[in-house]
Amino acid sequence: MLTTTQKLTLKNWFLWAILASTALAACTLLGFSPLFAGITAGSLALNKVLPFFGNLENWALALSVFSAALLTSSIAVSGFIFIANIISRAQDKREPSIAESLSSYRHLNLIESNERWLANTVKKLSKQTGIKINHVYYQDMFAKFKPSKILNLNISTDLIHQTLSTIQALKKAIGPNLGAALTFKYGNIITVRSTVFHGKKKLTRKEIIASLAHEFGHIAHYDSFKKGFHISLYSITMILGVCSLSPLGIGLAIAAYFTWHSLQQNKELLADAYSTQFAPAEDLISFFKKSEKFEEKDNQRLKRKSSTGFFSDWSRTHPTDKKRIQILEEIRKENKRKPGCK
């Protein structure tokens, strides 16, 4: 009998295989084939005007086809790397959100008790997991927001009030969220938002530890690297599929779209499962219950419908809180059935 974590791992490999297959099919049927046919035709035409091959004509034809295949694959791989690099750079240069532009990133202030506790907790988890964290950054939300600067602007009073009320609404709209874990050439980095301590829906220290363990899971699974590779496969399929204007191409693009998003959701569930090795599942469940309640109240406040349904569920990079709670409950039951657990 497979455990929930094992099932998620198998699903991850299955989705990866589907995504790779769609990219390979798109490249072969929509990218490689036309290019290969063109180069082969040119090679064969060249052979016809070179009569001095004599008895070696068949060998020359075979060599031409082989050269055409080699040149095609070289162009295709170069194009793949080039497009993936452009996509990666475009993502890095995306416009920051209002909340991000008004926030500042800094190292932890060890004089402050909460941040000192956070640094010690990261060190403890680092020893437990065997994962070295090179930097921990504190995202001070809205630290750059100074009401006095807006009041001194040469704009109408109505616009000043509208701007201030918009910023206040944004502050209330940011729910409990730890941050992110990334792996760069500079090492492993964890970013923690100030809202975990000072947000409208504060988190307990147990919930923060469980959330940090989740972020360690992303690093342990090399998710930063995998996401870049997955985006490359997804983008190549989407570009070739849509540009082909053919039913096959459109079908491959749709398959890649849903597979990529499902893969990202599964990645989050695997990180949740990883966290239960170092923190009780109950603590992360408690975190997601708070997040779920916050989203419900936020939807009511903004008179916004909850984003549920087939397309919505398959088009998000993170699974719903309800789904994550369900998976964690299954893992908790499995852990209780293990020998030595009460």
GROMACS .gro file of C-alpha atoms in nm:
model
  342
    1MET     CA    1   0.000   0.000   0.000
    2LEU     CA    2   0.150   0.330  -0.110
    3THR     CA    3   0.163   0.621   0.131
    4THR     CA    4   0.025   0.964   0.038
    5THR     CA    5   0.378   1.099  -0.011
    6GLN     CA    6   0.468   0.811  -0.243
    7LYS     CA    7   0.150   0.869  -0.444
    8LEU     CA    8   0.236   1.238  -0.479
    9THR     CA    9   0.589   1.148  -0.590
   10LEU     CA   10   0.460   0.907  -0.856
   11LYS     CA   11   0.209   1.167  -0.972
   12ASN     CA   12   0.493   1.419  -0.998
   13TRP     CA   13   0.692   1.191  -1.227
   14PHE     CA   14   0.380   1.111  -1.431
   15LEU     CA   15   0.299   1.480  -1.485
   16TRP     CA   16   0.662   1.556  -1.569
   17ALA     CA   17   0.653   1.277  -1.831
   18ILE     CA   18   0.334   1.420  -1.986
   19LEU     CA   19   0.483   1.771  -1.999
   20ALA     CA   20   0.807   1.641  -2.155
   21SER     CA   21   0.604   1.436  -2.405
   22THR     CA   22   0.396   1.735  -2.515
   23ALA     CA   23   0.714   1.940  -2.564
   24LEU     CA   24   0.881   1.656  -2.758
   25ALA     CA   25   0.570   1.604  -2.972
   26ALA     CA   26   0.544   1.977  -3.043
   27CYS     CA   27   0.912   2.002  -3.135
   28THR     CA   28   0.904   1.685  -3.348
   29LEU     CA   29   0.576   1.741  -3.531
   30LEU     CA   30   0.567   2.119  -3.545
   31GLY     CA   31   0.931   2.225  -3.517
   32PHE     CA   32   1.178   1.951  -3.613
   33SER     CA   33   0.983   1.795  -3.900
   34PRO     CA   34   0.941   2.105  -4.123
   35LEU     CA   35   1.301   2.209  -4.055
   36PHE     CA   36   1.433   1.856  -4.116
   37ALA     CA   37   1.232   1.822  -4.437
   38GLY     CA   38   1.364   2.154  -4.569
   39ILE     CA   39   1.729   2.075  -4.493
   40THR     CA   40   1.699   1.718  -4.629
   41ALA     CA   41   1.538   1.842  -4.951
   42GLY     CA   42   1.820   2.092  -4.994
   43SER     CA   43   2.080   1.819  -4.932
   44LEU     CA   44   1.921   1.579  -5.180
   45ALA     CA   45   1.892   1.852  -5.440
   46LEU     CA   46   2.261   1.929  -5.394
   47ASN     CA   47   2.351   1.562  -5.450
   48LYS     CA   48   2.165   1.557  -5.780
   49VAL     CA   49   2.386   1.831  -5.919
   50LEU     CA   50   2.706   1.655  -5.809
   51PRO     CA   51   2.747   1.360  -6.054
   52PHE     CA   52   3.105   1.284  -5.949
   53PHE     CA   53   2.983   1.073  -5.654
   54GLY     CA   54   2.932   0.780  -5.892
   55ASN     CA   55   2.886   0.449  -5.709
   56LEU     CA   56   2.904   0.630  -5.376
   57GLU     CA   57   2.577   0.816  -5.443
   58ASN     CA   58   2.378   0.610  -5.189
   59TRP     CA   59   2.640   0.675  -4.922
   60ALA     CA   60   2.632   1.043  -5.010
   61LEU     CA   61   2.253   1.048  -4.976
   62ALA     CA   62   2.273   0.876  -4.637
   63LEU     CA   63   2.538   1.122  -4.524
   64SER     CA   64   2.318   1.411  -4.639
   65VAL     CA   65   2.021   1.283  -4.440
   66PHE     CA   66   2.240   1.228  -4.133
   67SER     CA   67   2.386   1.579  -4.169
   68ALA     CA   68   2.037   1.722  -4.207
   69ALA     CA   69   1.922   1.546  -3.887
   70LEU     CA   70   2.230   1.665  -3.697
   71LEU     CA   71   2.186   2.023  -3.818
   72THR     CA   72   1.814   2.013  -3.737
   73SER     CA   73   1.872   1.891  -3.382
   74SER     CA   74   2.147   2.151  -3.329
   75ILE     CA   75   1.922   2.434  -3.445
   76ALA     CA   76   1.632   2.300  -3.239
   77VAL     CA   77   1.836   2.267  -2.916
   78SER     CA   78   1.990   2.612  -2.970
   79GLY     CA   79   1.644   2.756  -3.027
   80PHE     CA   80   1.510   2.581  -2.717
   81ILE     CA   81   1.788   2.727  -2.499
   82PHE     CA   82   1.748   3.072  -2.658
   83ILE     CA   83   1.371   3.086  -2.603
   84ALA     CA   84   1.402   2.948  -2.248
   85ASN     CA   85   1.659   3.217  -2.169
   86ILE     CA   86   1.432   3.492  -2.304
   87ILE     CA   87   1.139   3.362  -2.097
   88SER     CA   88   1.354   3.342  -1.784
   89ARG     CA   89   1.479   3.698  -1.830
   90ALA     CA   90   1.126   3.824  -1.897
   91GLN     CA   91   1.006   3.670  -1.572
   92ASP     CA   92   1.292   3.828  -1.377
   93LYS     CA   93   1.202   4.171  -1.520
   94ARG     CA   94   0.832   4.156  -1.441
   95GLU     CA   95   0.680   4.465  -1.285
   96PRO     CA   96   0.659   4.439  -0.904
   97SER     CA   97   0.318   4.455  -0.739
   98ILE     CA   98   0.222   4.762  -0.534
   99ALA     CA   99   0.283   4.567  -0.213
  100GLU     CA  100   0.628   4.460  -0.334
  101SER     CA  101   0.725   4.810  -0.447
  102LEU     CA  102   0.632   4.949  -0.105
  103SER     CA  103   0.820   4.673   0.079
  104SER     CA  104   1.186   4.655   0.168
  105TYR     CA  105   1.411   4.350   0.198
  106ARG     CA  106   1.676   4.330   0.467
  107HIS     CA  107   1.867   4.083   0.680
  108LEU     CA  108   1.717   3.976   1.010
  109ASN     CA  109   1.755   4.219   1.298
  110LEU     CA  110   1.881   3.994   1.580
  111ILE     CA  111   1.808   4.261   1.842
  112GLU     CA  112   1.435   4.224   1.775
  113SER     CA  113   1.298   3.920   1.964
  114ASN     CA  114   1.074   3.780   1.686
  115GLU     CA  115   1.345   3.802   1.424
  116ARG     CA  116   1.606   3.654   1.660
  117TRP     CA  117   1.373   3.361   1.725
  118LEU     CA  118   1.325   3.327   1.348
  119ALA     CA  119   1.703   3.311   1.289
  120ASN     CA  120   1.744   3.045   1.558
  121THR     CA  121   1.452   2.844   1.417
  122VAL     CA  122   1.602   2.846   1.067
  123LYS     CA  123   1.936   2.727   1.212
  124LYS     CA  124   1.760   2.446   1.400
  125LEU     CA  125   1.570   2.332   1.091
  126SER     CA  126   1.889   2.357   0.889
  127LYS     CA  127   2.058   2.108   1.124
  128GLN     CA  128   1.756   1.876   1.124
  129THR     CA  129   1.720   1.871   0.744
  130GLY     CA  130   2.089   1.890   0.656
  131ILE     CA  131   2.017   2.185   0.426
  132LYS     CA  132   2.241   2.490   0.452
  133ILE     CA  133   2.061   2.826   0.433
  134ASN     CA  134   2.298   3.098   0.311
  135HIS     CA  135   2.068   3.397   0.358
  136VAL     CA  136   1.741   3.475   0.537
  137TYR     CA  137   1.574   3.794   0.419
  138TYR     CA  138   1.296   3.977   0.599
  139GLN     CA  139   1.038   4.137   0.372
  140ASP     CA  140   0.916   4.438   0.567
  141MET     CA  141   0.574   4.488   0.409
  142PHE     CA  142   0.483   4.849   0.329
  143ALA     CA  143   0.798   4.977   0.503
  144LYS     CA  144   0.841   5.235   0.225
  145PHE     CA  145   0.486   5.361   0.263
  146LYS     CA  146   0.493   5.705   0.424
  147PRO     CA  147   0.151   5.875   0.448
  148SER     CA  148   0.324   6.212   0.500
  149LYS     CA  149   0.480   6.192   0.151
  150ILE     CA  150   0.139   6.141  -0.010
  151LEU     CA  151  -0.011   6.428   0.189
  152ASN     CA  152   0.262   6.659   0.057
  153LEU     CA  153   0.195   6.570  -0.307
  154ASN     CA  154   0.042   6.836  -0.528
  155ILE     CA  155  -0.278   6.641  -0.597
  156SER     CA  156  -0.642   6.683  -0.507
  157THR     CA  157  -0.770   6.595  -0.161
  158ASP     CA  158  -1.004   6.332  -0.305
  159LEU     CA  159  -0.713   6.159  -0.481
  160ILE     CA  160  -0.506   6.167  -0.159
  161HIS     CA  161  -0.789   6.001   0.038
  162GLN     CA  162  -0.841   5.749  -0.242
  163THR     CA  163  -0.469   5.660  -0.246
  164LEU     CA  164  -0.451   5.624   0.133
  165SER     CA  165  -0.764   5.408   0.146
  166THR     CA  166  -0.628   5.188  -0.136
  167ILE     CA  167  -0.303   5.127   0.054
  168GLN     CA  168  -0.494   5.047   0.374
  169ALA     CA  169  -0.714   4.803   0.180
  170LEU     CA  170  -0.402   4.637   0.038
  171LYS     CA  171  -0.264   4.592   0.389
  172LYS     CA  172  -0.584   4.416   0.494
  173ALA     CA  173  -0.585   4.204   0.178
  174ILE     CA  174  -0.251   4.037   0.254
  175GLY     CA  175  -0.328   3.719   0.439
  176PRO     CA  176  -0.102   3.487   0.639
  177ASN     CA  177   0.188   3.393   0.412
  178LEU     CA  178   0.542   3.307   0.510
  179GLY     CA  179   0.736   3.397   0.198
  180ALA     CA  180   0.946   3.186  -0.035
  181ALA     CA  181   1.249   2.959  -0.059
  182LEU     CA  182   1.480   2.988  -0.358
  183THR     CA  183   1.807   2.838  -0.475
  184PHE     CA  184   2.037   3.071  -0.669
  185LYS     CA  185   2.405   3.064  -0.760
  186TYR     CA  186   2.457   3.250  -0.431
  187GLY     CA  187   2.308   2.960  -0.233
  188ASN     CA  188   1.981   2.877  -0.062
  189ILE     CA  189   1.767   3.176   0.034
  190ILE     CA  190   1.453   3.201   0.247
  191THR     CA  191   1.236   3.513   0.247
  192VAL     CA  192   0.998   3.577   0.537
  193ARG     CA  193   0.721   3.837   0.526
  194SER     CA  194   0.666   4.065   0.823
  195THR     CA  195   0.294   3.976   0.812
  196VAL     CA  196   0.369   3.648   0.992
  197PHE     CA  197   0.425   3.856   1.307
  198HIS     CA  198   0.236   4.178   1.240
  199GLY     CA  199  -0.036   4.081   0.995
  200LYS     CA  200  -0.409   4.100   1.050
  201LYS     CA  201  -0.415   3.723   1.099
  202LYS     CA  202  -0.108   3.648   1.310
  203LEU     CA  203   0.050   3.306   1.305
  204THR     CA  204   0.157   3.105   1.607
  205ARG     CA  205   0.521   3.006   1.634
  206LYS     CA  206   0.428   2.641   1.573
  207GLU     CA  207   0.254   2.741   1.248
  208ILE     CA  208   0.560   2.944   1.142
  209ILE     CA  209   0.792   2.646   1.208
  210ALA     CA  210   0.566   2.421   0.997
  211SER     CA  211   0.561   2.681   0.718
  212LEU     CA  212   0.940   2.713   0.732
  213ALA     CA  213   0.970   2.334   0.708
  214HIS     CA  214   0.752   2.357   0.395
  215GLU     CA  215   0.999   2.606   0.244
  216PHE     CA  216   1.287   2.372   0.328
  217GLY     CA  217   1.093   2.110   0.131
  218HIS     CA  218   1.114   2.326  -0.182
  219ILE     CA  219   1.492   2.348  -0.144
  220ALA     CA  220   1.525   1.974  -0.072
  221HIS     CA  221   1.330   1.895  -0.390
  222TYR     CA  222   1.529   2.145  -0.605
  223ASP     CA  223   1.202   2.312  -0.702
  224SER     CA  224   1.366   2.637  -0.819
  225PHE     CA  225   1.570   2.451  -1.079
  226LYS     CA  226   1.283   2.221  -1.178
  227LYS     CA  227   1.042   2.513  -1.219
  228GLY     CA  228   1.277   2.680  -1.467
  229PHE     CA  229   1.305   2.358  -1.667
  230HIS     CA  230   0.929   2.297  -1.653
  231ILE     CA  231   0.860   2.654  -1.771
  232SER     CA  232   1.094   2.598  -2.067
  233LEU     CA  233   0.911   2.280  -2.173
  234TYR     CA  234   0.573   2.445  -2.118
  235SER     CA  235   0.665   2.762  -2.309
  236ILE     CA  236   0.813   2.578  -2.607
  237THR     CA  237   0.495   2.370  -2.640
  238MET     CA  238   0.270   2.676  -2.607
  239ILE     CA  239   0.467   2.877  -2.864
  240LEU     CA  240   0.490   2.600  -3.126
  241GLY     CA  241   0.137   2.478  -3.057
  242VAL     CA  242  -0.042   2.813  -3.081
  243CYS     CA  243   0.169   2.938  -3.374
  244SER     CA  244   0.096   2.621  -3.572
  245LEU     CA  245  -0.277   2.717  -3.588
  246SER     CA  246  -0.352   2.345  -3.620
  247PRO     CA  247  -0.584   2.125  -3.410
  248LEU     CA  248  -0.287   1.911  -3.306
  249GLY     CA  249  -0.081   2.212  -3.203
  250ILE     CA  250  -0.367   2.371  -3.008
  251GLY     CA  251  -0.437   2.037  -2.839
  252LEU     CA  252  -0.073   2.002  -2.731
  253ALA     CA  253  -0.074   2.360  -2.600
  254ILE     CA  254  -0.388   2.298  -2.391
  255ALA     CA  255  -0.244   1.972  -2.254
  256ALA     CA  256   0.081   2.151  -2.161
  257TYR     CA  257  -0.112   2.435  -1.993
  258PHE     CA  258  -0.310   2.211  -1.758
  259THR     CA  259  -0.018   1.971  -1.697
  260TRP     CA  260   0.220   2.252  -1.599
  261HIS     CA  261  -0.026   2.401  -1.349
  262SER     CA  262  -0.104   2.059  -1.204
  263LEU     CA  263   0.270   1.996  -1.169
  264GLN     CA  264   0.314   2.320  -0.973
  265GLN     CA  265   0.028   2.227  -0.741
  266ASN     CA  266   0.174   1.882  -0.683
  267LYS     CA  267   0.510   2.042  -0.601
  268GLU     CA  268   0.342   2.239  -0.321
  269LEU     CA  269   0.174   1.926  -0.185
  270LEU     CA  270   0.509   1.744  -0.181
  271ALA     CA  271   0.662   2.033   0.015
  272ASP     CA  272   0.369   2.011   0.260
  273ALA     CA  273   0.434   1.639   0.300
  274TYR     CA  274   0.806   1.706   0.355
  275SER     CA  275   0.727   1.951   0.636
  276THR     CA  276   0.550   1.680   0.837
  277GLN     CA  277   0.888   1.510   0.892
  278PHE     CA  278   1.002   1.805   1.106
  279ALA     CA  279   0.677   1.956   1.238
  280PRO     CA  280   0.340   1.803   1.329
  281ALA     CA  281   0.091   1.799   1.042
  282GLU     CA  282  -0.160   1.967   1.277
  283ASP     CA  283   0.045   2.288   1.277
  284LEU     CA  284   0.041   2.327   0.898
  285ILE     CA  285  -0.327   2.230   0.892
  286SER     CA  286  -0.392   2.510   1.142
  287PHE     CA  287  -0.205   2.753   0.916
  288PHE     CA  288  -0.412   2.661   0.610
  289LYS     CA  289  -0.737   2.683   0.806
  290LYS     CA  290  -0.647   3.040   0.899
  291SER     CA  291  -0.560   3.113   0.538
  292GLU     CA  292  -0.890   2.963   0.419
  293LYS     CA  293  -1.094   3.171   0.667
  294PHE     CA  294  -0.905   3.485   0.572
  295GLU     CA  295  -0.978   3.428   0.203
  296GLU     CA  296  -1.347   3.369   0.274
  297LYS     CA  297  -1.376   3.692   0.477
  298ASP     CA  298  -1.177   3.882   0.214
  299ASN     CA  299  -1.411   3.759  -0.060
  300GLN     CA  300  -1.712   3.867   0.146
  301ARG     CA  301  -1.559   4.208   0.217
  302LEU     CA  302  -1.482   4.269  -0.150
  303LYS     CA  303  -1.806   4.102  -0.262
  304ARG     CA  304  -1.597   3.869  -0.474
  305LYS     CA  305  -1.689   3.516  -0.571
  306SER     CA  306  -1.458   3.239  -0.457
  307SER     CA  307  -1.241   3.114  -0.744
  308THR     CA  308  -1.360   2.753  -0.758
  309GLY     CA  309  -1.457   2.528  -1.044
  310PHE     CA  310  -1.287   2.295  -1.289
  311PHE     CA  311  -1.096   2.556  -1.489
  312SER     CA  312  -1.002   2.760  -1.182
  313ASP     CA  313  -0.878   2.455  -0.990
  314TRP     CA  314  -0.665   2.343  -1.285
  315SER     CA  315  -0.534   2.690  -1.365
  316ARG     CA  316  -0.370   2.781  -1.035
  317THR     CA  317  -0.008   2.726  -0.936
  318HIS     CA  318  -0.100   2.652  -0.571
  319PRO     CA  319  -0.367   2.403  -0.463
  320THR     CA  320  -0.662   2.527  -0.263
  321ASP     CA  321  -0.628   2.538   0.115
  322LYS     CA  322  -0.905   2.277   0.133
  323LYS     CA  323  -0.705   2.037  -0.085
  324ARG     CA  324  -0.388   2.090   0.118
  325ILE     CA  325  -0.573   2.029   0.444
  326GLN     CA  326  -0.719   1.708   0.299
  327ILE     CA  327  -0.373   1.575   0.201
  328LEU     CA  328  -0.223   1.670   0.537
  329GLU     CA  329  -0.509   1.497   0.720
  330GLU     CA  330  -0.433   1.179   0.526
  331ILE     CA  331  -0.063   1.205   0.618
  332ARG     CA  332  -0.153   1.266   0.983
  333LYS     CA  333  -0.368   0.949   0.991
  334GLU     CA  334  -0.085   0.751   0.828
  335ASN     CA  335   0.164   0.880   1.084
  336LYS     CA  336  -0.065   0.773   1.370
  337ARG     CA  337  -0.077   0.420   1.230
  338LYS     CA  338   0.304   0.394   1.231
  339PRO     CA  339   0.462   0.175   1.503
  340GLY     CA  340   0.553   0.378   1.811
  341CYS     CA  341   0.292   0.648   1.742
  342LYS     CA  342  -0.003   0.690   1.971
   0.00000   0.00000   0.00000
